PDB file of C-alpha atoms in Angstrom:
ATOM      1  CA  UNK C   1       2.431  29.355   9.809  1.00 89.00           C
ATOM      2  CA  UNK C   2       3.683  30.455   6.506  1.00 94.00           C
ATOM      3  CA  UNK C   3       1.474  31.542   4.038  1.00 96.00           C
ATOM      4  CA  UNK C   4       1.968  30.585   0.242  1.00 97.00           C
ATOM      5  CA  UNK C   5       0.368  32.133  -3.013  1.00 97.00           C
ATOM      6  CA  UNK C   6       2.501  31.707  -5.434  1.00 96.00           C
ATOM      7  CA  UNK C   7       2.815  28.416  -7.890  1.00 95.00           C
ATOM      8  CA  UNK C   8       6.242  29.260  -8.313  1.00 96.00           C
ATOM      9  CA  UNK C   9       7.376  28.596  -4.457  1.00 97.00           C
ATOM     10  CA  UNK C  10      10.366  26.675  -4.393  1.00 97.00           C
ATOM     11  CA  UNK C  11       8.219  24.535  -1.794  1.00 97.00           C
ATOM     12  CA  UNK C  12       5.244  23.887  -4.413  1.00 98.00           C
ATOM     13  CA  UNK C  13       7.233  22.781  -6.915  1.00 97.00           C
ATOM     14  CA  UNK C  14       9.113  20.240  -4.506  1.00 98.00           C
ATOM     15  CA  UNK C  15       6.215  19.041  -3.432  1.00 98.00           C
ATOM     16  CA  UNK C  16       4.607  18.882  -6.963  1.00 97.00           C
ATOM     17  CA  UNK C  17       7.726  16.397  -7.849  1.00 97.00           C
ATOM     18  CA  UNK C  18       6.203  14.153  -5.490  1.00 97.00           C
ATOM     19  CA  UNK C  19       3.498  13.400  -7.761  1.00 95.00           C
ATOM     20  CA  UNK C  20       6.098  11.445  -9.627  1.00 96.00           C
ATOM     21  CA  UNK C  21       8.460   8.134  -8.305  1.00 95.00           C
ATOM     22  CA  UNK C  22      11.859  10.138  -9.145  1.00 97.00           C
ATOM     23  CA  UNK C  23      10.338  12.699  -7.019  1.00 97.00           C
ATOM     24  CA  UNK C  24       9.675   9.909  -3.997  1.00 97.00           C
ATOM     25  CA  UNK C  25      13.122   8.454  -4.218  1.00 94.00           C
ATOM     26  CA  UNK C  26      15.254  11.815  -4.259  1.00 96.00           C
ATOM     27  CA  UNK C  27      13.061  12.878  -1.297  1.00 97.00           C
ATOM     28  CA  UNK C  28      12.413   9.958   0.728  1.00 96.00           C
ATOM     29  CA  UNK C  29       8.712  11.320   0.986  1.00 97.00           C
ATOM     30  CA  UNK C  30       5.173  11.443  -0.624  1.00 98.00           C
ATOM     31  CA  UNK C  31       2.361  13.159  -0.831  1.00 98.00           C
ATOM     32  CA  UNK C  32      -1.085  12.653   1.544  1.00 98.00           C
ATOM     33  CA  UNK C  33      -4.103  13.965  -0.445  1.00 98.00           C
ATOM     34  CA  UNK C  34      -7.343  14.535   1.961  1.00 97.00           C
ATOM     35  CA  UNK C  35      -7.795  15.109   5.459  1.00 98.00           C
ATOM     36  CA  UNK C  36      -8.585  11.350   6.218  1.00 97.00           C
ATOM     37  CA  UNK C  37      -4.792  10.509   4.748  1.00 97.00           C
ATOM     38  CA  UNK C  38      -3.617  13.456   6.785  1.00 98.00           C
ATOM     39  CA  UNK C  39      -5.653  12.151  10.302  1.00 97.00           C
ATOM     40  CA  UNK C  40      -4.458   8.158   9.630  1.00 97.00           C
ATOM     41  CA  UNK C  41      -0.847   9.515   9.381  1.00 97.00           C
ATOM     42  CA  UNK C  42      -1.265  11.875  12.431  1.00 97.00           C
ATOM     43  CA  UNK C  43      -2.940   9.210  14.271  1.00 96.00           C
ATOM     44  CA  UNK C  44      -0.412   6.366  13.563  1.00 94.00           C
ATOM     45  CA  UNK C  45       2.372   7.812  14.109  1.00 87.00           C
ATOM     46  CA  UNK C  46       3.199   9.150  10.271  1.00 91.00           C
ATOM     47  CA  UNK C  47       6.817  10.987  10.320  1.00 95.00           C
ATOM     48  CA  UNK C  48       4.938  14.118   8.860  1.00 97.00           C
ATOM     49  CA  UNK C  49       7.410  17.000   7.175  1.00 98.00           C
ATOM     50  CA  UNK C  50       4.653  19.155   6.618  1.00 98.00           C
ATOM     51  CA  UNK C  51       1.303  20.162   6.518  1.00 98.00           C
ATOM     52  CA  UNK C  52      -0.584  21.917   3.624  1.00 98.00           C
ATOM     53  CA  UNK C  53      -4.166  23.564   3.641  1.00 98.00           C
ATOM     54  CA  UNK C  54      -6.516  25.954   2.184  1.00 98.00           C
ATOM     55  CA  UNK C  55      -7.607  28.787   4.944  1.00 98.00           C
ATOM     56  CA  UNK C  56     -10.575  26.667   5.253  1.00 98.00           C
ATOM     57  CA  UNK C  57      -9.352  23.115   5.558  1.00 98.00           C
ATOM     58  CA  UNK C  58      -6.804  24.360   8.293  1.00 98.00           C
ATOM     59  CA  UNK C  59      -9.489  26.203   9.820  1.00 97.00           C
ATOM     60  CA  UNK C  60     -11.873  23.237   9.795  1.00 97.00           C
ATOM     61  CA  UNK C  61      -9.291  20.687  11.196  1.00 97.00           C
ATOM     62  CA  UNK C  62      -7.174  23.382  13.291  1.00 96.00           C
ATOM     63  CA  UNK C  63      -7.327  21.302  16.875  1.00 95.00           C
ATOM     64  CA  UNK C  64      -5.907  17.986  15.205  1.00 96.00           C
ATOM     65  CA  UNK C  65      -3.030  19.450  13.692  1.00 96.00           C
ATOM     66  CA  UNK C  66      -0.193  18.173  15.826  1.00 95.00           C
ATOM     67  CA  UNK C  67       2.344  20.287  17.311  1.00 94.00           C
ATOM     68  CA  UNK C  68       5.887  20.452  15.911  1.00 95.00           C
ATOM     69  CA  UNK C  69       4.475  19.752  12.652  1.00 97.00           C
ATOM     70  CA  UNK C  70       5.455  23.118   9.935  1.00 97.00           C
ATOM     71  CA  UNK C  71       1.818  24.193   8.661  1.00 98.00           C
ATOM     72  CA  UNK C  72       1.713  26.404   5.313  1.00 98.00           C
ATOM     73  CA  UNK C  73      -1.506  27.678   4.644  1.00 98.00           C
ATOM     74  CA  UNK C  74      -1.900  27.702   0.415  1.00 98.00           C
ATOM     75  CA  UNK C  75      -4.200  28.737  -1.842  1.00 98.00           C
ATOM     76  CA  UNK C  76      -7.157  26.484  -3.749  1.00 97.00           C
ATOM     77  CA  UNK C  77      -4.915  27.383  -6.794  1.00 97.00           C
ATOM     78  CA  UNK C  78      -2.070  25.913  -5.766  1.00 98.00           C
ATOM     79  CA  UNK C  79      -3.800  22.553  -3.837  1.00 98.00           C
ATOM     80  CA  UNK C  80      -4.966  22.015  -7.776  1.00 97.00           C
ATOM     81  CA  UNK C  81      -1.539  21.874  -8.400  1.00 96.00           C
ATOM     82  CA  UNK C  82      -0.843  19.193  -5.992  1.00 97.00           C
ATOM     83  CA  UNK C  83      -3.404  17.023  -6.603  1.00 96.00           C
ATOM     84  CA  UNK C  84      -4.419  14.852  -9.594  1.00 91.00           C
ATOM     85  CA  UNK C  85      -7.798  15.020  -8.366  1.00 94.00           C
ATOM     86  CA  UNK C  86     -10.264  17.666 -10.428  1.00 93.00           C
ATOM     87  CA  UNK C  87     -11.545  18.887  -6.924  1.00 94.00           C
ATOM     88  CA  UNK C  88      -9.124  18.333  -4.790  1.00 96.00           C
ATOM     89  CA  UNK C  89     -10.292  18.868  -0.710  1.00 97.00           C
ATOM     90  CA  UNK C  90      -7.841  21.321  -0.040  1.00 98.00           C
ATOM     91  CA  UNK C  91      -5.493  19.603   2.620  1.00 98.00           C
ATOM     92  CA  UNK C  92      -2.065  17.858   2.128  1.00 98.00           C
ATOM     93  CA  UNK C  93       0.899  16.262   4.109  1.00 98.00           C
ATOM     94  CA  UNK C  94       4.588  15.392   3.403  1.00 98.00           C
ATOM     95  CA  UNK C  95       5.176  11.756   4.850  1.00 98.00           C
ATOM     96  CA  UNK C  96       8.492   9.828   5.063  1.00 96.00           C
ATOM     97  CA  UNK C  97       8.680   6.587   3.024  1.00 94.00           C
ATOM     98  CA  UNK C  98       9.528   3.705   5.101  1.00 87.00           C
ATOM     99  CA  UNK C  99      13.282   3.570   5.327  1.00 75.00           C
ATOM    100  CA  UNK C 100      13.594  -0.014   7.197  1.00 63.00           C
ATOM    101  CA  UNK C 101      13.784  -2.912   4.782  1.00 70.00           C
ATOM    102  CA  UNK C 102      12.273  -6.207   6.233  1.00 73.00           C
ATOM    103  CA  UNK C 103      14.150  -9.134   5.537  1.00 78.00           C
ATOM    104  CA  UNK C 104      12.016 -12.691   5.531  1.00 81.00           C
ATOM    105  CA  UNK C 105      14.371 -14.176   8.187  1.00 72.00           C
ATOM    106  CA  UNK C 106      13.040 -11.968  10.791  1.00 72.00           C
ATOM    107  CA  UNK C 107       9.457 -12.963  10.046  1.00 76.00           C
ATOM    108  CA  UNK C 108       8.361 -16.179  11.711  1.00 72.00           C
ATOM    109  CA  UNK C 109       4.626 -15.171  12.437  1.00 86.00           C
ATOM    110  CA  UNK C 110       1.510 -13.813  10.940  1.00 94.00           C
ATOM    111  CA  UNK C 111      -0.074 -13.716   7.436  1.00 97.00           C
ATOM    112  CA  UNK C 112       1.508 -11.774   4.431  1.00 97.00           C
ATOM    113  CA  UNK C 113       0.516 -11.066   1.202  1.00 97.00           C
ATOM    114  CA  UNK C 114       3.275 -11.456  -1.940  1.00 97.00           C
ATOM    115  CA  UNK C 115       2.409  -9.387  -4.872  1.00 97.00           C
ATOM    116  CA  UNK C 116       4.109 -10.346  -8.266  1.00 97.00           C
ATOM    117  CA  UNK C 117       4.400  -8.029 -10.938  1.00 95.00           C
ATOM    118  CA  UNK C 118       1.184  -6.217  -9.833  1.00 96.00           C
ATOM    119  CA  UNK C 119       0.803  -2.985 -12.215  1.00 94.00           C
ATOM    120  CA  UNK C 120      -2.405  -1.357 -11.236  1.00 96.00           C
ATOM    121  CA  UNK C 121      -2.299   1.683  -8.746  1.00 96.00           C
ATOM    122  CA  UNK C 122      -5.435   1.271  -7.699  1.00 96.00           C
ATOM    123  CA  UNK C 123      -5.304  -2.420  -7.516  1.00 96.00           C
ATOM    124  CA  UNK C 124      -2.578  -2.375  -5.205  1.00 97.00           C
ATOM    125  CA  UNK C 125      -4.139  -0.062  -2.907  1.00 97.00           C
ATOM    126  CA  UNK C 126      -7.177  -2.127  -2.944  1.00 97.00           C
ATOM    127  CA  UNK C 127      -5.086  -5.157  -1.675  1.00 98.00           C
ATOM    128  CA  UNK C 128      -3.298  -3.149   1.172  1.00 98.00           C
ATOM    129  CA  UNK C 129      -6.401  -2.211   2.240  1.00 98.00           C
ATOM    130  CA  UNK C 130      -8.260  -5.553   2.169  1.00 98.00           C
ATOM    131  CA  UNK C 131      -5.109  -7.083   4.078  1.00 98.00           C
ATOM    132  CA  UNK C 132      -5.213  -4.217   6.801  1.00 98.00           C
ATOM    133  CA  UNK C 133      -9.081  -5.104   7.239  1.00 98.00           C
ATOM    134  CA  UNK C 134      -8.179  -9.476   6.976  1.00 98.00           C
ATOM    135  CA  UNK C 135      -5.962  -8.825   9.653  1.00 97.00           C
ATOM    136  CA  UNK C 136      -2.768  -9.135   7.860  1.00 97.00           C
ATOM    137  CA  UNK C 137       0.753  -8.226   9.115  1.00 95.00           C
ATOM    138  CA  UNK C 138       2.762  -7.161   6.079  1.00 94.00           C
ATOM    139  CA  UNK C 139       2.890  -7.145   2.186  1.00 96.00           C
ATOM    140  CA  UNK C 140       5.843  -7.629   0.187  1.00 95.00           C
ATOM    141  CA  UNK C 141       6.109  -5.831  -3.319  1.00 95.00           C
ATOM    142  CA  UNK C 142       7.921  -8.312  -5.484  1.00 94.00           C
ATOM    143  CA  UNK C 143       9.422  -7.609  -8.807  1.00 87.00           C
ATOM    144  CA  UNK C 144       7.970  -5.897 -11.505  1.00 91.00           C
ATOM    145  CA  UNK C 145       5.174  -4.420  -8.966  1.00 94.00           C
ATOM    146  CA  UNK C 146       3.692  -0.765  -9.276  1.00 93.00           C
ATOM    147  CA  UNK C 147       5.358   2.458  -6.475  1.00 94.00           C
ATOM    148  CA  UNK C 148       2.594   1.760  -3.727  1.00 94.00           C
ATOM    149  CA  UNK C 149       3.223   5.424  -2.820  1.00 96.00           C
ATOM    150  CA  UNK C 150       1.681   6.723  -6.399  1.00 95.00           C
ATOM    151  CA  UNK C 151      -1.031   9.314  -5.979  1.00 95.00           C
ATOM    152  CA  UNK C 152      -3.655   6.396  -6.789  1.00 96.00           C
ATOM    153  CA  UNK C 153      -2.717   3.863  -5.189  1.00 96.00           C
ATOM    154  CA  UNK C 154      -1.990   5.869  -1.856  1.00 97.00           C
ATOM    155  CA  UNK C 155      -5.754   7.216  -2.338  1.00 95.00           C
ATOM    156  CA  UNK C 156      -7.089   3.709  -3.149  1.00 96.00           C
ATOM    157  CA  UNK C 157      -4.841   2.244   0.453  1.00 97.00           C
ATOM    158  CA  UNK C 158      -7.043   4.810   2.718  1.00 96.00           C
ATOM    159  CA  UNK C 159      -4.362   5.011   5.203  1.00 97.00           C
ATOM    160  CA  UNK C 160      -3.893   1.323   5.770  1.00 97.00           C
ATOM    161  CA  UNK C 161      -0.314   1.270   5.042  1.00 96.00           C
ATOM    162  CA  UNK C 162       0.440   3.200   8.645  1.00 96.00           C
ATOM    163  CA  UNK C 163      -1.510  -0.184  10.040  1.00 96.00           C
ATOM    164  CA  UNK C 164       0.817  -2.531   8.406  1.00 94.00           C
ATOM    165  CA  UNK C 165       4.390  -3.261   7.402  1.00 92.00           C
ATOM    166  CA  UNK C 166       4.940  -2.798   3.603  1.00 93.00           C
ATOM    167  CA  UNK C 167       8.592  -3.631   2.253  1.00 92.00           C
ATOM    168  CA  UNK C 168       9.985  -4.796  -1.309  1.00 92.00           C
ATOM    169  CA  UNK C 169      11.715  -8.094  -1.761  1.00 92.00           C
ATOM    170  CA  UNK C 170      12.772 -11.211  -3.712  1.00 94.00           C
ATOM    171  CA  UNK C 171       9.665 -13.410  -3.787  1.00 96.00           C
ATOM    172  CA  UNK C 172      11.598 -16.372  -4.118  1.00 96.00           C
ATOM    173  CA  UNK C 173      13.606 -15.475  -0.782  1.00 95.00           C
ATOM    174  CA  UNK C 174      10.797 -14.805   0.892  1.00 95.00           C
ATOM    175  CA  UNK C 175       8.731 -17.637  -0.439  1.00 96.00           C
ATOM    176  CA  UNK C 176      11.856 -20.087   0.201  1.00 95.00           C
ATOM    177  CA  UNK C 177      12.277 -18.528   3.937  1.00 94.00           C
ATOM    178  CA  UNK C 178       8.735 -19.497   5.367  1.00 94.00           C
ATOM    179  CA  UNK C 179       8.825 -22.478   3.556  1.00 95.00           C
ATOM    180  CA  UNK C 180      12.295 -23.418   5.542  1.00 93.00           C
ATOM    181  CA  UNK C 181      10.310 -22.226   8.763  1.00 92.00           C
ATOM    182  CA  UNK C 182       7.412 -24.373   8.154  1.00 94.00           C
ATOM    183  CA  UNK C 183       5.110 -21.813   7.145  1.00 95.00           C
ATOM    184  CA  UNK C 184       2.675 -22.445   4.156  1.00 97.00           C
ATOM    185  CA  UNK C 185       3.002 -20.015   0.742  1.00 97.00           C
ATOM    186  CA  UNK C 186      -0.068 -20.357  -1.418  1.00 98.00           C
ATOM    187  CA  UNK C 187      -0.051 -18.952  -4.822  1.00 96.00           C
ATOM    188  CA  UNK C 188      -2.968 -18.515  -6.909  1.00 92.00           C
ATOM    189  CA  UNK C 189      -3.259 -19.982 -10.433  1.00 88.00           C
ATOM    190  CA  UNK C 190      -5.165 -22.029 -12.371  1.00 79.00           C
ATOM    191  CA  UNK C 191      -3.582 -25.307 -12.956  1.00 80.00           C
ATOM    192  CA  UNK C 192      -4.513 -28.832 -13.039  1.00 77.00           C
ATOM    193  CA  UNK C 193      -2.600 -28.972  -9.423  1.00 86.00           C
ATOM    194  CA  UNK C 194      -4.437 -26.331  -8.009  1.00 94.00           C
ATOM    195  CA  UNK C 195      -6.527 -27.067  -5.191  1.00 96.00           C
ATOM    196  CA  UNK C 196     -10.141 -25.200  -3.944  1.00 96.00           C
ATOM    197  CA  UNK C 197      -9.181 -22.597  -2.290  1.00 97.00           C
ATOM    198  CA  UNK C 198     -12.783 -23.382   0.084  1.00 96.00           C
ATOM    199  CA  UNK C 199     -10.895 -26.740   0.731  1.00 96.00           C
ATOM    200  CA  UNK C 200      -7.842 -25.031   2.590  1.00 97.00           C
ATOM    201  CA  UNK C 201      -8.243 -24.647   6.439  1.00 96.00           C
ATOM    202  CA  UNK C 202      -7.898 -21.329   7.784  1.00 97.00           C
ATOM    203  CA  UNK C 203      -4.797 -20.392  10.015  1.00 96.00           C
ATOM    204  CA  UNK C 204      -2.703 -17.727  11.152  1.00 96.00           C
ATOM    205  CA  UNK C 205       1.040 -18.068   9.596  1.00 96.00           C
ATOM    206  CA  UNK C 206       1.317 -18.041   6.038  1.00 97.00           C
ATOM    207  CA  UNK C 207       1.672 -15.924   2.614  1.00 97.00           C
ATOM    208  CA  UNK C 208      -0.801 -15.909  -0.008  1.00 98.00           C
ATOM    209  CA  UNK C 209       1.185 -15.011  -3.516  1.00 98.00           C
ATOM    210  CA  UNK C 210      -1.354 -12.790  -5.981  1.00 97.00           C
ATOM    211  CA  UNK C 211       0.678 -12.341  -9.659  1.00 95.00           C
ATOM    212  CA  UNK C 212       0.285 -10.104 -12.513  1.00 94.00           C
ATOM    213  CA  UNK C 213      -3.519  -9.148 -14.184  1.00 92.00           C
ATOM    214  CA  UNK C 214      -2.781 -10.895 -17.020  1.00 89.00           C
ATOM    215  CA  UNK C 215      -0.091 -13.065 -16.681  1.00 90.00           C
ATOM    216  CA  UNK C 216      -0.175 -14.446 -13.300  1.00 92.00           C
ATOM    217  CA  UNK C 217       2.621 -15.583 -10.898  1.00 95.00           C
ATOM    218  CA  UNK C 218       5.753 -15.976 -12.747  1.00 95.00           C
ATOM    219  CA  UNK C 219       6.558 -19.794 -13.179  1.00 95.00           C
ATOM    220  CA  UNK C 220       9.625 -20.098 -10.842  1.00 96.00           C
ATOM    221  CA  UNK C 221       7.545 -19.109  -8.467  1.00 96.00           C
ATOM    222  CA  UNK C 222       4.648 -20.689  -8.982  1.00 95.00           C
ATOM    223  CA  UNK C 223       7.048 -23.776  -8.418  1.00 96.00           C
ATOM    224  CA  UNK C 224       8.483 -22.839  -5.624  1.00 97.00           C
ATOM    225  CA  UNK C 225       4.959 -22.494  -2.912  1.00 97.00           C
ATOM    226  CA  UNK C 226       3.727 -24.705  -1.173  1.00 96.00           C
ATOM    227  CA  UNK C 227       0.422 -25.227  -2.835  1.00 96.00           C
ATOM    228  CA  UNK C 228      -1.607 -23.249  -5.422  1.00 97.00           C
ATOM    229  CA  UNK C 229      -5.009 -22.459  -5.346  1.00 97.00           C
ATOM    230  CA  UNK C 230      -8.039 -21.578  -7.536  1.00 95.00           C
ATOM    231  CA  UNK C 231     -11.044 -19.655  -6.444  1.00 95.00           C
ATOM    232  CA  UNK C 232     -14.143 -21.938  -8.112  1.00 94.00           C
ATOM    233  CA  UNK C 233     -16.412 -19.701 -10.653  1.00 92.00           C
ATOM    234  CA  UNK C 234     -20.278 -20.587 -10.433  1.00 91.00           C
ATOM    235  CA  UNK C 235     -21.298 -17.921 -12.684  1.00 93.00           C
ATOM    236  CA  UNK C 236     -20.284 -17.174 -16.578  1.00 91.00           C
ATOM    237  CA  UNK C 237     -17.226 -15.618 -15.905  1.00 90.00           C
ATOM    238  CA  UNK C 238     -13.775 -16.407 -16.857  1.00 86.00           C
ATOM    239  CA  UNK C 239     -11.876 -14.784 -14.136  1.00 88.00           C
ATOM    240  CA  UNK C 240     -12.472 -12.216 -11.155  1.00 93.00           C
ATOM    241  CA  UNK C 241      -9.946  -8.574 -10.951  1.00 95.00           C
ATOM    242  CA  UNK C 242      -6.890  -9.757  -9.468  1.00 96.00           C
ATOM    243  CA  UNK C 243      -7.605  -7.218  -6.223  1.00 97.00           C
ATOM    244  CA  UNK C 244     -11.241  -9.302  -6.135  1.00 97.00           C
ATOM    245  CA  UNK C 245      -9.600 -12.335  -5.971  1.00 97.00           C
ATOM    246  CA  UNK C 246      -7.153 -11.493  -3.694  1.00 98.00           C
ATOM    247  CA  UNK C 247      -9.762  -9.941  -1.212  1.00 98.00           C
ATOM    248  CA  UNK C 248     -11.304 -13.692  -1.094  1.00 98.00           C
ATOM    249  CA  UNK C 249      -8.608 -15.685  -0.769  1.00 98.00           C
ATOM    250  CA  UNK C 250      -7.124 -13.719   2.087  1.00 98.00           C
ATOM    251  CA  UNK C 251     -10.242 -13.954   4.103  1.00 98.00           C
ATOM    252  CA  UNK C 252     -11.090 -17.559   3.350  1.00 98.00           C
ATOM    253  CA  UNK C 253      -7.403 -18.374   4.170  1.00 98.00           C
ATOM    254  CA  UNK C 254      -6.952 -16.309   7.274  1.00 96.00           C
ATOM    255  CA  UNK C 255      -8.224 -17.471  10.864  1.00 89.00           C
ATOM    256  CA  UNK C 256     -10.435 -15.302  12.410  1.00 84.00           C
TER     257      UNK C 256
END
């Protein structure tokens, strides 16, 4: 185990450029923040680089460190620097980024969820998360769409993207692909076609589109699902957080 002090390392400062997209993409890795990052990534078979820890986090979590794995023991100084947390818990890993990109002919089964143009980190990790627990199989980040591996939105995802496949794509493809094997794509939008979402049976094989905070799915696709749907509002509100509103239509739309 090698034993860092210094903010300068050559090491801290790649790992710092993490913290940005470039970083990701000229790396092929991100950052894991926390030990419960680290243990989901351990656990489900993360392709770790590295492991990072204060004296006392590695001490703490010493027998779940996996073998083969480097280990570089830092100090709180430097886990500071690697965090955009103000108290950061003192334990980090290097992950790969998925490298395979799913292509929507090879997907004939299960429920995915589309996301158009969706901007907010923490939004985003809020959906992966809700579709691990709905029992999704994949998500597909459509153009315009925020890095899911940000600092946020990995924090806000709580290890669900090692339970599910997450690619990028062309909506339209994808949308156009189940449709031409049968399978149902249901955006969500308000228009006078729009049908209850509460009136759609549950099933197992289908996508559920969720577009942009403010301005929705982009009209070509829109036009191109199968059916669009609107949650009903009982209460004084105009609209629900686009994460909300995605957590409810994936669990009213998904058989259980």
């Amino acid at each position: 185990m090698e034993n860092i002090t210094s903010n300068q390392n050559s090491r801290v400062k790649a790992w710092q450029k993490l913290q940005s997209k470039k970083g990701r993409q000229t790396s092929q890795t991100y950052l894991l923040d926390g030990w419960h990052l680290v243990q989901e990534a351990i656990h489900h078979d993360g392709h770790l680089h590295a492991i990072m820890g204060t004296s006392a986090q590695l001490a703490e979590h010493q027998e779940e460190l996996p073998l083969g794995v480097p280990v570089f023991e830092i100090t709180p100084e430097i886990a500071k620097k690697l965090s955009d947390l103000v108290t950061p818990q003192g334990i980090f890993a290097e992950v790969s980024l998925p490298t395979a990109t799913r292509e929507p002919q090879y997907v004939h089964q299960g429920a995915w969820l589309f996301l158009d143009g969706i901007q907010d980190p923490g939004n985003v990790g809020t959906m992966v998360r809700t579709a691990d627990a709905a029992g999704f199989t994949g998500i597909v980040f459509g153009e315009g769409s925020v890095d899911p591996y940000s600092p946020k939105a990995v924090r806000a995802m709580q290890g669900s993207q090692f339970h599910l496949t997450i690619t990028t794509g062309d909506l339209i493809n994808w949308t156009q692909t189940f449709r031409d094997n049968e399978l149902n794509v249901y955006g969500t939008q308000l228009d006078p076609e729009a049908a209850d979402l509460f009136t759609v049976a549950p099933q197992d094989d289908f996508a559920l589109v969720m577009g942009n905070e403010g301005q929705g799915m982009r009209p070509e696709l829109a036009a191109a699902t199968s059916q669009n749907l609107f949650i009903p509002l009982t209460g004084e509100a105009e609209s629900l957080n686009v994460a909300v509103a995605a957590g409810v239509a994936m669990f009213a739309l998904k058989q259980r």
